[in-house]
CSV table of C-alpha atoms and ligand atoms in Angstrom, one decimal:
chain,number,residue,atom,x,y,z
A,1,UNK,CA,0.0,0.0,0.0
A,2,UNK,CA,1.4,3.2,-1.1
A,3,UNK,CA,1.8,6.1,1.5
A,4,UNK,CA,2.5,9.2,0.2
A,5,UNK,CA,-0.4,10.6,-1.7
A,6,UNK,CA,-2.1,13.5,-3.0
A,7,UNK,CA,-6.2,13.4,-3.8
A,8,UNK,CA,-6.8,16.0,-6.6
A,9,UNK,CA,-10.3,16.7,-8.3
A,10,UNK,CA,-13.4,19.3,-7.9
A,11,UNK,CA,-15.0,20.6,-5.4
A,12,UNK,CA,-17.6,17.9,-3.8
A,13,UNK,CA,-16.1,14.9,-5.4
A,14,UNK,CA,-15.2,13.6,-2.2
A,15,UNK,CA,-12.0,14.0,-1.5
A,16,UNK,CA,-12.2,14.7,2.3
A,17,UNK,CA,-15.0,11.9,2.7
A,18,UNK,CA,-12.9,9.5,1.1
A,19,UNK,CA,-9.5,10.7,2.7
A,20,UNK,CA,-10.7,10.6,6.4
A,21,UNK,CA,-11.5,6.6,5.6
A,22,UNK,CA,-8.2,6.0,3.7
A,23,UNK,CA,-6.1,7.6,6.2
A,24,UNK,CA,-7.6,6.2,9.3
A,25,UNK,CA,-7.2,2.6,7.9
A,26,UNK,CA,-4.0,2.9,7.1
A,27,UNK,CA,-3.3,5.2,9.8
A,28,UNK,CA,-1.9,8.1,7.6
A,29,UNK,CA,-1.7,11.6,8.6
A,30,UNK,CA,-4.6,13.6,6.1
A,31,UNK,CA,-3.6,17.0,5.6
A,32,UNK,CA,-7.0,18.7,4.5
A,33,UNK,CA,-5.4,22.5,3.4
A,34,UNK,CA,-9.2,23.2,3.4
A,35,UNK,CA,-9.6,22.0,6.9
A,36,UNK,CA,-6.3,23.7,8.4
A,37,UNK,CA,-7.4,27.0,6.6
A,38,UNK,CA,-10.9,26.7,8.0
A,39,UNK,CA,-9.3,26.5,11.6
A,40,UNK,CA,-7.4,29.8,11.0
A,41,UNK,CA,-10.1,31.4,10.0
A,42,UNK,CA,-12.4,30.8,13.2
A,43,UNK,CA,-8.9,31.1,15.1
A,44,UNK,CA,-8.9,34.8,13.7
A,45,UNK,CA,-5.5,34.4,12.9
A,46,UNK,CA,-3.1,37.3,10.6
A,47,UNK,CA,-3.4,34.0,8.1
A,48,UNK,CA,-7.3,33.6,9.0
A,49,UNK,CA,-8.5,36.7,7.8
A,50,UNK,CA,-6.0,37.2,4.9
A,51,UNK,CA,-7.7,33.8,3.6
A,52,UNK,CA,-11.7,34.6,4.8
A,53,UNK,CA,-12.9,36.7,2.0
A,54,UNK,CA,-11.1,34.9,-0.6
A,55,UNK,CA,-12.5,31.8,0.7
A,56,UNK,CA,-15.7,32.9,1.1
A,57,UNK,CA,-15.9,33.8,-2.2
A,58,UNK,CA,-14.5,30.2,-3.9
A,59,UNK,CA,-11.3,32.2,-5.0
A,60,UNK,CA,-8.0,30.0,-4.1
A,61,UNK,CA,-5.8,31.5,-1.1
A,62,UNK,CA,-2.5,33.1,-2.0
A,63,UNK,CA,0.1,30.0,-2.4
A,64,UNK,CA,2.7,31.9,0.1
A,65,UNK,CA,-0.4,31.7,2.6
A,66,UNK,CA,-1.5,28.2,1.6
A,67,UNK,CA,2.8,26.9,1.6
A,68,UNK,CA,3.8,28.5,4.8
A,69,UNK,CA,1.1,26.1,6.4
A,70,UNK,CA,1.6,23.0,4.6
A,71,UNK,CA,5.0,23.1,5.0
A,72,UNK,CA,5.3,23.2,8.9
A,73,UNK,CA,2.9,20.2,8.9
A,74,UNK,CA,4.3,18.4,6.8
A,75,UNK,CA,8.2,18.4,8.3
A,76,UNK,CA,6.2,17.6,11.3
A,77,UNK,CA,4.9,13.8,10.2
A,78,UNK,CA,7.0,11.1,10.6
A,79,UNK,CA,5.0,8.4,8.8
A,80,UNK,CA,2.9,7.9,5.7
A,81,UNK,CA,0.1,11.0,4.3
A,82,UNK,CA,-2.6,12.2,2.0
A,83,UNK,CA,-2.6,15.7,0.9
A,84,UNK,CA,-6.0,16.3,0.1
A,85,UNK,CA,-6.7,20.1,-1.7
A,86,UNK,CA,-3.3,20.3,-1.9
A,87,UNK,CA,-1.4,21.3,-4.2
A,88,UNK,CA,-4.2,23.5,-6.2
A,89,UNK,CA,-2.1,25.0,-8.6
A,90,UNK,CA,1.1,24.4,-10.6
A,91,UNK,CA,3.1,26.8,-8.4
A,92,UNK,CA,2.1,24.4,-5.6
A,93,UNK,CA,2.8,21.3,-7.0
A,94,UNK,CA,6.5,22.6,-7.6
A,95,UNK,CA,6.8,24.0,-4.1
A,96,UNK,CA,5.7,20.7,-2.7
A,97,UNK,CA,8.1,18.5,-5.0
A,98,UNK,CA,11.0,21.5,-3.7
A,99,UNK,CA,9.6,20.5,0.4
A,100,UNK,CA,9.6,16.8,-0.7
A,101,UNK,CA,13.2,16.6,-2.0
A,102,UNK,CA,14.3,18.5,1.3
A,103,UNK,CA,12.7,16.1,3.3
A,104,UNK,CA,14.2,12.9,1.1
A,105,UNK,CA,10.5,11.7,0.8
A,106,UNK,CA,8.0,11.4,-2.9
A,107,UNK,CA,4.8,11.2,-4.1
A,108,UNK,CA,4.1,7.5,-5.1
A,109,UNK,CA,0.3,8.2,-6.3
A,110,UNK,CA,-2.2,10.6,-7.4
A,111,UNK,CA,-6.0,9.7,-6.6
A,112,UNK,CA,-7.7,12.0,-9.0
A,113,UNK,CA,-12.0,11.5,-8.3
A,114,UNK,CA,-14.0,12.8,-10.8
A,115,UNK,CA,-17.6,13.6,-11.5
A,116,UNK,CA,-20.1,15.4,-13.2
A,117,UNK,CA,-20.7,18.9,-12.6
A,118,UNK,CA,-24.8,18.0,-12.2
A,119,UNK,CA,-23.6,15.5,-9.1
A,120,UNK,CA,-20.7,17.7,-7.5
A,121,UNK,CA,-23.2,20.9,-7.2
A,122,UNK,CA,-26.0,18.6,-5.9
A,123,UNK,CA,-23.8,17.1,-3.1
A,124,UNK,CA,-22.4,20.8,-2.2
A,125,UNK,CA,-25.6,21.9,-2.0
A,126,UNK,CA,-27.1,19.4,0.1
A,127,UNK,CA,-23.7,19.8,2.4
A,128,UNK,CA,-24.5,23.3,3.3
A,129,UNK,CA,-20.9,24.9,4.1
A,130,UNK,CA,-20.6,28.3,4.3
A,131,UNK,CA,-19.1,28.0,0.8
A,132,UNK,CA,-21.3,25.8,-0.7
A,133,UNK,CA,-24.1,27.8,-2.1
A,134,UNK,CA,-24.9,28.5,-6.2
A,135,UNK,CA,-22.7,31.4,-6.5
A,136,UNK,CA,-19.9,30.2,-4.9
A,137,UNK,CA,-19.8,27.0,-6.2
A,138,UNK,CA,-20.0,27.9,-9.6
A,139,UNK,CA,-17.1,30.1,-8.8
A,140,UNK,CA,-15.0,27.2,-6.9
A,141,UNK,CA,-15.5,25.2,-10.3
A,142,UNK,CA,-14.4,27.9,-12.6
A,143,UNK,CA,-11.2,27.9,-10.5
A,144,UNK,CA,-11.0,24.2,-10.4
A,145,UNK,CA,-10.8,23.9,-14.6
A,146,UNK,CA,-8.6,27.0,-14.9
A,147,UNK,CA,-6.0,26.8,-12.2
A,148,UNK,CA,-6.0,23.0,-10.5
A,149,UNK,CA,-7.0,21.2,-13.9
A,150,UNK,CA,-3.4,21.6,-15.1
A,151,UNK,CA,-2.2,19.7,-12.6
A,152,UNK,CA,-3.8,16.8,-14.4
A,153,UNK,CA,-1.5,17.0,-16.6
A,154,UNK,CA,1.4,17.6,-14.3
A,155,UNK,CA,1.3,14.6,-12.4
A,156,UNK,CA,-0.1,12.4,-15.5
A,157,UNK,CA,3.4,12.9,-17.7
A,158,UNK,CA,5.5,11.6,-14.3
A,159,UNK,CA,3.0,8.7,-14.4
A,160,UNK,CA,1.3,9.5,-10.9
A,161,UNK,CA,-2.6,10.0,-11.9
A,162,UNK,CA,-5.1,6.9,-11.1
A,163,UNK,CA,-8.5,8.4,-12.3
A,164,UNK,CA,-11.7,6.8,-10.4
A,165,UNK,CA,-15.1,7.6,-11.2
A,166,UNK,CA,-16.3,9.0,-7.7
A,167,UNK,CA,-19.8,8.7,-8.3
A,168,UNK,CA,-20.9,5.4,-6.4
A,169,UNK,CA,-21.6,5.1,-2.6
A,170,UNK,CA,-18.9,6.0,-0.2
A,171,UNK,CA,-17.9,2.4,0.4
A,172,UNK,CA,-17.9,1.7,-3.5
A,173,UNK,CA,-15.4,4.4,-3.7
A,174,UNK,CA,-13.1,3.5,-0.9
A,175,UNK,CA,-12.8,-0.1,-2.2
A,176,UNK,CA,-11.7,1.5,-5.6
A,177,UNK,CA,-9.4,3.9,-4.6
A,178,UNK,CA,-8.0,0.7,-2.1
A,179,UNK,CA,-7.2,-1.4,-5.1
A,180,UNK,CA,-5.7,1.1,-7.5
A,181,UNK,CA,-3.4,1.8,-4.3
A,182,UNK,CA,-2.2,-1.9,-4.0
A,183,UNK,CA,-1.7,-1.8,-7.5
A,184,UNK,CA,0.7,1.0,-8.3
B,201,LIG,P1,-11.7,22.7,0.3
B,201,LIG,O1,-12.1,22.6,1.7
B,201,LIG,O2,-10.6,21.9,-0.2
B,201,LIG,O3,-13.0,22.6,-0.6
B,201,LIG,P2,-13.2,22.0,-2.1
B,201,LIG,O4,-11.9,21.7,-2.9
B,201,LIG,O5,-14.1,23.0,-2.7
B,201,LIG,O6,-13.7,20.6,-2.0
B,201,LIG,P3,-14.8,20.2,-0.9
B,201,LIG,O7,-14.1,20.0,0.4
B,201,LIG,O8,-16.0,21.0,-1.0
B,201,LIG,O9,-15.1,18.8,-1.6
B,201,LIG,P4,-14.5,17.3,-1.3
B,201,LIG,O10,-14.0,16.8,-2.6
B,201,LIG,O11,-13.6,17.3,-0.1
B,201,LIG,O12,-15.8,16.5,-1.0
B,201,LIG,P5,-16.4,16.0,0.4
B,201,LIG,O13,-15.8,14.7,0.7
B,201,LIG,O14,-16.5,17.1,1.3
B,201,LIG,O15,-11.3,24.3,0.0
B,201,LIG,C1,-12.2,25.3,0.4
B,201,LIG,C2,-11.5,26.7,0.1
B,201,LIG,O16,-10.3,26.8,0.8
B,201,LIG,C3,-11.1,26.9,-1.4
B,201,LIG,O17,-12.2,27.4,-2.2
B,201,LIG,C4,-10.0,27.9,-1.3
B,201,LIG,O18,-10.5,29.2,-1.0
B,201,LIG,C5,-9.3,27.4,0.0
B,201,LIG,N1,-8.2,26.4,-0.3
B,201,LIG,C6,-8.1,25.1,0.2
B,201,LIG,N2,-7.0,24.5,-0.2
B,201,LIG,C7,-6.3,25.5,-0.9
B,201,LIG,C8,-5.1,25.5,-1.6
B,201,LIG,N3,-4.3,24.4,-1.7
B,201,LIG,N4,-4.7,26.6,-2.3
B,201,LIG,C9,-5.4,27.7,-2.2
B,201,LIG,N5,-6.6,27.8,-1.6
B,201,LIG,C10,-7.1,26.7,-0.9
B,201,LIG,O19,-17.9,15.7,-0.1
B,201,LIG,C11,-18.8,16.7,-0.5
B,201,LIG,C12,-20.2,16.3,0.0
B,201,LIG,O20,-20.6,15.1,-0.7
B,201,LIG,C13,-20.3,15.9,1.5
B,201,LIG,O21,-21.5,16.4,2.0
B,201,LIG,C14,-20.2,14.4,1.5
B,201,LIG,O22,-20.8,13.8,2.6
B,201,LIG,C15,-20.9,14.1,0.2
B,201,LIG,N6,-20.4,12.8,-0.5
B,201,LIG,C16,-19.1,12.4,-0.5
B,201,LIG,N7,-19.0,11.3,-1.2
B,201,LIG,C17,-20.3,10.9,-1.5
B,201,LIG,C18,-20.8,9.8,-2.2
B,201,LIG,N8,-20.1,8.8,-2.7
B,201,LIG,N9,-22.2,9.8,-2.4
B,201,LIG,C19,-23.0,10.8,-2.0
B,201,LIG,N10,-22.5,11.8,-1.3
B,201,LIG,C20,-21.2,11.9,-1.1
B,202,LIG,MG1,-12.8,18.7,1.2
């Protein structure tokens, strides 16, 4: 079982609902930048309330912002982990990989989950974060196409991307994403 991942795809696809069960079965650390920023932001932190309004609105925090979190936490675990939301754009990816070779460690898989827009806005919508309302989320998936998208790419020419279709139950999903990981 690899352990050292990354879970890219859009917004609702379940990347956190499928992260939480991944990690606590194989008892890796899941670094949720989404979560981590959330907690700033009720912390009223400097970072916080730099990253409120653009988060409020669906627009991607600044990557200094987003890095000088990630980083910290991530010279901090000492076994395996799943970034999930992170890296968002190709600025981040290369900052990770820079973080990564300090650290002697590297990504051995990609999870990418996709699924229809139609699903991803009914799921959000039913969810009910402060985010997750029409506006927003039509927002959240413009900047999903334009500026995490490319990352698609990015990982797919070092051969790291396993595409699953995320739109089964939860448990139909973990068991996919399970065996592509024993696979690779
Ligand atoms: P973030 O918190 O990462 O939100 P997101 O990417 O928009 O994705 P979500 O968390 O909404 O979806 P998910 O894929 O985790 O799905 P989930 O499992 O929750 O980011 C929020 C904001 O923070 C960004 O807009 C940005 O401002 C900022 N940010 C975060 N990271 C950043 C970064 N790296 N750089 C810059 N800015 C950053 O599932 C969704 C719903 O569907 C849930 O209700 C769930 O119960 C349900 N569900 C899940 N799976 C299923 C299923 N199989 N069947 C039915 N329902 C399901
Ligand atoms: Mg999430």
């Amino acid at each position: 079982m690899k352990k050292r991942l990354l879970f890219l795809g859009p917004p609702g696809a379940g990347k956190g609902t499928q992260a939480k069960r991944i990690c606590e079965k194989y008892s890796l650390s899941h670094l949720s930048t989404g979560d981590l920023l959330r907690a700033e932001v009720v912390a009223k932190t400097d970072l916080g309330n730099k990253a409120a309004v653009l988060m409020a609105n669906g627009e991607l925090v600044t990557d200094d912002l987003v890095l000088s979190i990630v980083e910290t936490k991530l010279k901090a675990i000492s076994s395996g982990w799943l970034l999930d939301g992170f890296p968002r754009t190709v600025g981040q990816a290369e900052a990770l990989e820079r973080i990564l070779v300090e650290i002697d460690q590297l990504i051995e898989a990609v999870v990418l989950l996709e699924l229809n827009d139609d699903l991803l806005i009914e799921r959000l919508l039913l969810r009910g974060r402060d985010d997750d309302n029409q506006e927003v989320i039509t927002n959240r998936l413009d900047v999903y196409r334009v500026k995490t998208e490319p990352l698609i790419d990015y990982f797919r020419s070092k051969g790291l991307i396993h595409s699953i279709q995320a739109d089964g139950s939860v448990e139909e999903i973990t068991q996919l994403i399970e065996s592509v990981l024993k696979c690779v």
